[in-house]
Coordinates of C-alpha atoms in Angstrom, one line a residue:
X1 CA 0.0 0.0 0.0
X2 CA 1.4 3.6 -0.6
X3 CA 2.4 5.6 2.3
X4 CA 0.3 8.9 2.3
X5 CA 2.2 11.9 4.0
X6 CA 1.6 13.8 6.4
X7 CA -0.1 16.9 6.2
X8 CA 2.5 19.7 5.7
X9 CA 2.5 22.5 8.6
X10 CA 0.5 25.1 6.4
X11 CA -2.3 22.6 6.1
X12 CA -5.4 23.1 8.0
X13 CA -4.6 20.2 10.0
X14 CA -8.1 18.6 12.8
X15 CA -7.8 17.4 15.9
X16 CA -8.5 14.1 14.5
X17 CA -5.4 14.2 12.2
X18 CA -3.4 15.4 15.6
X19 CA -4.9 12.5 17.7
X20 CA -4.4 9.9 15.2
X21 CA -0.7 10.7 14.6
X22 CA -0.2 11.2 18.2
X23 CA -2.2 8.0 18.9
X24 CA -4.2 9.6 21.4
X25 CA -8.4 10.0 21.8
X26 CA -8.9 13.9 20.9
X27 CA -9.9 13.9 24.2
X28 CA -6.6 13.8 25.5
X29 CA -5.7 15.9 22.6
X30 CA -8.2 18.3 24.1
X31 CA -7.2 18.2 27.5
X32 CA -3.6 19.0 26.6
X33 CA -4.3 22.3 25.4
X34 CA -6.9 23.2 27.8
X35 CA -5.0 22.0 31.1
X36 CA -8.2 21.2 32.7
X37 CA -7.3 17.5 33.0
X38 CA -3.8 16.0 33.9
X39 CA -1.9 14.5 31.1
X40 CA 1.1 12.7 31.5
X41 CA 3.9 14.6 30.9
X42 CA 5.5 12.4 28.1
X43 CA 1.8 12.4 26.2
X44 CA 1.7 16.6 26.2
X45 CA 5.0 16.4 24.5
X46 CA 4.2 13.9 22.2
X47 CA 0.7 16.2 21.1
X48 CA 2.5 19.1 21.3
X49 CA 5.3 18.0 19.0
X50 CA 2.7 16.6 16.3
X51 CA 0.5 19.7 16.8
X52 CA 3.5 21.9 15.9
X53 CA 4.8 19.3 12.6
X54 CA 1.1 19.3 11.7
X55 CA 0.9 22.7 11.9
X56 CA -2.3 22.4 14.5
X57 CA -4.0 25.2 16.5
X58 CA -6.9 24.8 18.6
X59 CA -9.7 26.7 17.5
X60 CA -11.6 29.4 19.2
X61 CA -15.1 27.2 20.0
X62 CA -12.6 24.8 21.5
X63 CA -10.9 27.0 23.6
X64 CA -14.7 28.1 24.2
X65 CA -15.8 24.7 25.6
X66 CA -12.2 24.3 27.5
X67 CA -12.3 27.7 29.1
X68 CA -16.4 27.9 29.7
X69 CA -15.9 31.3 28.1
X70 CA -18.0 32.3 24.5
X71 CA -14.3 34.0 23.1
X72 CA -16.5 36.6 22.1
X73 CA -16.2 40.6 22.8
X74 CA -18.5 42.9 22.3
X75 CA -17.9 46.6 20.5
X76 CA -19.5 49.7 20.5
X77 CA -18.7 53.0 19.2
X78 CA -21.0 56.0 20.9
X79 CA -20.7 57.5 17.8
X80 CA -23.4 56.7 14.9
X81 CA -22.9 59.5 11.8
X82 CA -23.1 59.2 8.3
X83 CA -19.7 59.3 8.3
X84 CA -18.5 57.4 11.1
X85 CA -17.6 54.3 8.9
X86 CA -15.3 57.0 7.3
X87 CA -13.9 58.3 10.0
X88 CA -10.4 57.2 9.8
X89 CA -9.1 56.4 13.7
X90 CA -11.8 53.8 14.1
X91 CA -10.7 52.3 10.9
X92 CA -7.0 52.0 11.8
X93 CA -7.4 50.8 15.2
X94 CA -9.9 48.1 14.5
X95 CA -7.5 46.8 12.4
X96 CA -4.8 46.5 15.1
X97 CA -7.6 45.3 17.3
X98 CA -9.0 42.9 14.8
X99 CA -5.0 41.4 14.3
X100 CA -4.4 40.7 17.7
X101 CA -8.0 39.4 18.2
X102 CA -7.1 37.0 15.6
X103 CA -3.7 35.7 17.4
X104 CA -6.1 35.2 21.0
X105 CA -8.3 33.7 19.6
X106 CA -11.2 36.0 20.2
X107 CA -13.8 37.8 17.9
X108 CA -16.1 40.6 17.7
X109 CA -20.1 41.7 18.1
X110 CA -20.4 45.5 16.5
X111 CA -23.1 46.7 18.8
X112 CA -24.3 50.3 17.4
X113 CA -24.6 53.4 19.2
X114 CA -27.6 53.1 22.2
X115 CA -29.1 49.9 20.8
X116 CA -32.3 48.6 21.4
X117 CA -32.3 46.0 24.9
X118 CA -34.1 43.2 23.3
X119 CA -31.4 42.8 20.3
X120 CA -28.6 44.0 21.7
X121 CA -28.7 44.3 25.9
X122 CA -30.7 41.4 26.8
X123 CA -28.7 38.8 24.7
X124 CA -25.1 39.6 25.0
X125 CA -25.5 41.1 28.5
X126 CA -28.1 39.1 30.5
X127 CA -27.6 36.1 29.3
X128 CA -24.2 36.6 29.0
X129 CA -23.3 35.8 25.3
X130 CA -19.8 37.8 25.7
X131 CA -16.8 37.4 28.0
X132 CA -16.6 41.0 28.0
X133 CA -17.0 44.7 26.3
X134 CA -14.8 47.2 24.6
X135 CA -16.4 50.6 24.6
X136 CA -15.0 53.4 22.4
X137 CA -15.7 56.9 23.5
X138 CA -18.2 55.6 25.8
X139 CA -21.3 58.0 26.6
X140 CA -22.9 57.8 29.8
X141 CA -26.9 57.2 29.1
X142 CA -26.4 54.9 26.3
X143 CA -28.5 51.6 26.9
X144 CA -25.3 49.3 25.8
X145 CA -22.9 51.5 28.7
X146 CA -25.2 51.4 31.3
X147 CA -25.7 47.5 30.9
X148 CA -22.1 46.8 31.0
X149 CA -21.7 49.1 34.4
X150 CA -24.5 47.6 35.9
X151 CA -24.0 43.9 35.0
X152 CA -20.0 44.1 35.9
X153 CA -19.2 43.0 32.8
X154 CA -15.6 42.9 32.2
X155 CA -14.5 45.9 30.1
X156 CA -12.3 48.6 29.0
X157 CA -12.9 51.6 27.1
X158 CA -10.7 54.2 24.5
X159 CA -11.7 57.3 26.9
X160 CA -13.1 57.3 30.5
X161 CA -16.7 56.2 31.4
X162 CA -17.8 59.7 32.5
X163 CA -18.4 59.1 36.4
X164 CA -16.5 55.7 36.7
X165 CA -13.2 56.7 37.2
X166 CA -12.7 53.2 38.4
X167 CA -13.6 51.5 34.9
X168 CA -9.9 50.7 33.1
X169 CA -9.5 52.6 30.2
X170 CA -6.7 54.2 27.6
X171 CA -6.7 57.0 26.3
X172 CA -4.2 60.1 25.7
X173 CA -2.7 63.2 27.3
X174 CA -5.6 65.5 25.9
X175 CA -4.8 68.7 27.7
X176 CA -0.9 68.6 27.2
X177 CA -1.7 67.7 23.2
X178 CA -3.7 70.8 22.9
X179 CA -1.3 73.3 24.7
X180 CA 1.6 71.9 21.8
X181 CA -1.3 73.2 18.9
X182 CA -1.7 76.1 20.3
X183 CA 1.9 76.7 21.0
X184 CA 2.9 76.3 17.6
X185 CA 0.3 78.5 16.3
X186 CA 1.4 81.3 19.1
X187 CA 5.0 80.5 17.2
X188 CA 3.3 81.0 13.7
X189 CA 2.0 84.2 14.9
X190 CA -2.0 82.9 15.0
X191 CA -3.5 85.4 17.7
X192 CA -7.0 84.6 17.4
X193 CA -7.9 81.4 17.7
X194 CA -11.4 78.7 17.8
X195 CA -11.9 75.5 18.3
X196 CA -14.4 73.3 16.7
X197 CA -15.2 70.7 19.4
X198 CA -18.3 67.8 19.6
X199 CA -21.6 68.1 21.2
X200 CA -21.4 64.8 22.9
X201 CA -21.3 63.5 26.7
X202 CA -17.5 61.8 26.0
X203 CA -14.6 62.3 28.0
X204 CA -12.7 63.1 24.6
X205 CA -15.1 66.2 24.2
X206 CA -15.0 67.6 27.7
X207 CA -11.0 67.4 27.4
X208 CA -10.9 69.1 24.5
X209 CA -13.0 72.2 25.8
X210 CA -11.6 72.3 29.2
X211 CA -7.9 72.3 27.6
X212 CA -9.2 75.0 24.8
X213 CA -10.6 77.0 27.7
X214 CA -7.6 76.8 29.9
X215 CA -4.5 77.2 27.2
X216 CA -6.1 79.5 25.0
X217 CA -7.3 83.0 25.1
X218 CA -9.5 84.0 27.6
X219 CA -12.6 84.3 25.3
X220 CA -11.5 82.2 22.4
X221 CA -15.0 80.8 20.5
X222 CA -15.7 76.8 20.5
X223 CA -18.6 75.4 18.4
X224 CA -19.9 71.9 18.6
X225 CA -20.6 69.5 15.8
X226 CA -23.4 67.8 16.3
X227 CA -21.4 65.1 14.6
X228 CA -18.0 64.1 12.8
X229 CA -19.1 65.3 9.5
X230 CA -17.6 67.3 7.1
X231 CA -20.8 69.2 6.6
X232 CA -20.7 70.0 10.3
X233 CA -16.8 71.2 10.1
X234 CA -17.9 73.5 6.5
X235 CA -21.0 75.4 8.2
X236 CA -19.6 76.2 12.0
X237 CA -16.5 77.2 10.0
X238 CA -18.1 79.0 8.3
X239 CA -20.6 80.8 10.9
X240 CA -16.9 81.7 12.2
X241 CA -15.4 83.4 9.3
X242 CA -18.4 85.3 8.6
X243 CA -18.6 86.6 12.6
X244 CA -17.4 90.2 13.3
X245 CA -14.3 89.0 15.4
X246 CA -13.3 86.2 12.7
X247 CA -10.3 84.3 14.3
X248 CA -6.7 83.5 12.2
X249 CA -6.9 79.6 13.7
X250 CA -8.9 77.0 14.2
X251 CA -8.3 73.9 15.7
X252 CA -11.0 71.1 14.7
X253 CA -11.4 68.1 17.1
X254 CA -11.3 65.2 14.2
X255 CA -10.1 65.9 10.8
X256 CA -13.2 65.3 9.5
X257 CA -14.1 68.6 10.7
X258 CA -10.7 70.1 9.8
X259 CA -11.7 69.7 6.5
X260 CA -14.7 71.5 6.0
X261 CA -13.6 74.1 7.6
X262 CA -10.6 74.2 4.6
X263 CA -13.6 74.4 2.0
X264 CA -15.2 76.9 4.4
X265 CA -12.3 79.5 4.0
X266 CA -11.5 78.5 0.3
X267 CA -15.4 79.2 -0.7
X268 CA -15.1 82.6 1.2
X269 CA -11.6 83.7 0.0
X270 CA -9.7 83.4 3.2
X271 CA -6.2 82.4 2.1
X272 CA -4.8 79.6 4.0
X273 CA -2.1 79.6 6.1
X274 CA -2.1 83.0 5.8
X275 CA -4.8 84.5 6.9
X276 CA -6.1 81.4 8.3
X277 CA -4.2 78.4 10.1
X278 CA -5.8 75.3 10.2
X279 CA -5.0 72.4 12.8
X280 CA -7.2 68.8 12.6
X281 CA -6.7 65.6 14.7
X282 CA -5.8 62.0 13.5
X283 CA -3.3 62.8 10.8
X284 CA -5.6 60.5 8.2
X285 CA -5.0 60.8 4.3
X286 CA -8.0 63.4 4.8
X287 CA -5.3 66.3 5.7
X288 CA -2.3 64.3 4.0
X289 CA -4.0 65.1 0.7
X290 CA -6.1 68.2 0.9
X291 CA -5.0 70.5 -1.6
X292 CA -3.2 72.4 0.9
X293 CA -1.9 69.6 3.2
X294 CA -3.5 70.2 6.9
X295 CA -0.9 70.4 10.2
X296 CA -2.7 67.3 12.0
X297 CA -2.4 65.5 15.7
X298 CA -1.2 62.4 15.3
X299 CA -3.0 59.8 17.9
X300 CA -1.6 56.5 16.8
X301 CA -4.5 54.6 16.3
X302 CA -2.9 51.5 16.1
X303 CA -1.4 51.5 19.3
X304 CA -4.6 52.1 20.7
X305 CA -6.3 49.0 19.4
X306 CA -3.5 46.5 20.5
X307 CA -3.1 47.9 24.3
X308 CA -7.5 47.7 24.3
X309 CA -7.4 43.7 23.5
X310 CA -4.2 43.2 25.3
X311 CA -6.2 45.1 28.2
X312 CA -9.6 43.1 28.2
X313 CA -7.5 39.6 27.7
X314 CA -5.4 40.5 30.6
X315 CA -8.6 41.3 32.3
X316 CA -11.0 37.9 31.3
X317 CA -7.9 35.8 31.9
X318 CA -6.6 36.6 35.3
X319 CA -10.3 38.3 36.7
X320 CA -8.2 41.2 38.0
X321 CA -7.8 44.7 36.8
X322 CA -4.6 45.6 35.4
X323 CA -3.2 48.6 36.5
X324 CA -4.0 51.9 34.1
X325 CA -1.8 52.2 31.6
X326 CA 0.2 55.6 30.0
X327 CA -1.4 57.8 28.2
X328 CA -1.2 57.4 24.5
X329 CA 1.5 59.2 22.7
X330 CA 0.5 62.4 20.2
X331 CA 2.9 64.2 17.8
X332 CA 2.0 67.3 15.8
X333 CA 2.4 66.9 12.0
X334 CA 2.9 70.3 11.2
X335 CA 1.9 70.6 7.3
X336 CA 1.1 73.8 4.9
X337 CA -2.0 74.7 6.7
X338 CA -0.4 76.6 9.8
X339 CA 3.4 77.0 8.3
X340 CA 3.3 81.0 7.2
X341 CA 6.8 81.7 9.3

């Protein structure tokens, strides 16, 4: 009879093809990677050494039924715009978060912003469909927020949980971000200048505007979107430009906004960086490709969506809060938009 080879290692290889090689039940197979039952030391080598030749990883509903746990996390963003699927730091951290969901083992349940309990709440929460929760710019009020407080669910967040400082959460250095902006438009010789925030309950918002209202001039203007839209940066950019005390800077909360309020200035004549400096936040291709490139706030994304899954696995696997980590780095990107010295 012919000898048939072995799977090679890049094969998708069962745990039947590992227990028959190994000449173990898959079972034991099982057991060996779950640790809930003792194995003989020999046999774990023996599985372990044909898992690795065969190229064998136990998949996540495995580790499901070993660990009692669904290796499922839920995600919501508080935010729900037209253009949020756009919006540029979401799209960059998920993918971080979505690569090193991959390599635990885990997956995700989008939940949208302030779903409805019986879809969304009652499921995942109540009956306890998800191991745990990461909430993005989490506003207090929303139905999904206040299920995960109340329940205990594990969870960490990308901004604080507005009266739960004790929730674990990452974000950045808001307030020290904001005083570098508005020290390099002070350096560019900007004088005058506004700040186009969000009208939301996040902690991201209420940094913002109590930075703005600290650093800048006493009396400097802020607007509030009612959400990440260019439409929204265009028209409060524009109420500004057309005011009788029109302001040389504005710094925009998301470059989204940052943005519109370029085509603002260009449909109204005002020349750009000169009699106008322009500062967004994210440094996305949005300002990287404008026609007149904008100074951004870089936020790294990225790093933000590896330390929130490193956060929550630490969290499910040990049942103890990790301690809170740094602050995020930032870095100003200084482009055309605010360079006029």
């Amino acid at each position: 009879m012919e000898k048939v080879a072995p799977p090679s290692p890049t094969a998708s290889a069962t745990i039947f093809e590992v227990a028959s090689e190994a000449g173990v039940s898959i079972t034991t197979v099982s057991h060996v990677f779950s640790s809930k039952r003792h194995v003989s030391e020999e046999t774990r080598r023996r599985v372990l050494a044909v898992s690795d030749r065969l190229g064998y990883r136990p998949r996540a509903s495995a580790r499901a039924l070993a660990t009692g746990r669904s290796m499922t996390i839920a995600l919501q963003h508080s935010l729900s715009s037209p253009e949020f699927a756009l919006n540029p730091f979401f799209a960059a951290m998920l993918t971080s978060m979505s690569e090193a969901a991959i390599s635990s083992g885990y997956s995700f349940i989008f939940v949208p912003a302030d779903p409805p309990a019986e879809v969304f709440v009652t499921p995942l929460i109540a009956e306890r469909r998800v191991d745990g929760a990461i909430l993005i710019d989490p506003v207090p009020g929303d139905a999904f927020v206040d299920a995960v407080i109340a329940s205990e669910l594990p969870a960490v967040s990308l901004g604080r949980v507005e009266g739960h400082p004790e929730k674990l959460s990452v974000d950045h250095d808001h307030a020290r971000a904001l005083k570098g902006v508005l020290e390099h438009l002070a350096i560019q010789g900007y004088e005058r200048p506004a700040m186009l925030s969000l009208a939301a309950e996040m902690s991201y918002a209420a940094d913002m505007d109590a930075a703005f209202e600290r650093f800048a001039p006493a009396g400097a203007p802020v607007l509030s979107a009612a959400e990440f839209s260019e439409r929204c940066g265009y028209e409060l950019a524009q109420e500004l430009l057309e005011g009788p005390d029109r302001p040389d800077a504005i710094f925009c909360v998301n470059d989204i906004l940052a943005t519109g309020a370029a085509r603002a200035a260009w449909d109204l004549g005002v020349a750009i960086p000169d009699e106008l400096g322009i500062v967004g936040v994210g440094d996305s291709a949005r300002a990287r490709e404008a026609a007149i490139p904008l100074s951004s706030l870089r936020v790294f994304p990225e790093r933000a969506g590896t330390l929130l899954l490193e956060l929550i696995e630490t969290l499910l696997a040990s049942g103890e809060q990790p301690d809170p980590p740094d602050p995020l780095p930032t870095e100003l990107i200084v482009r055309q938009s605010t360079t006029r010295r």
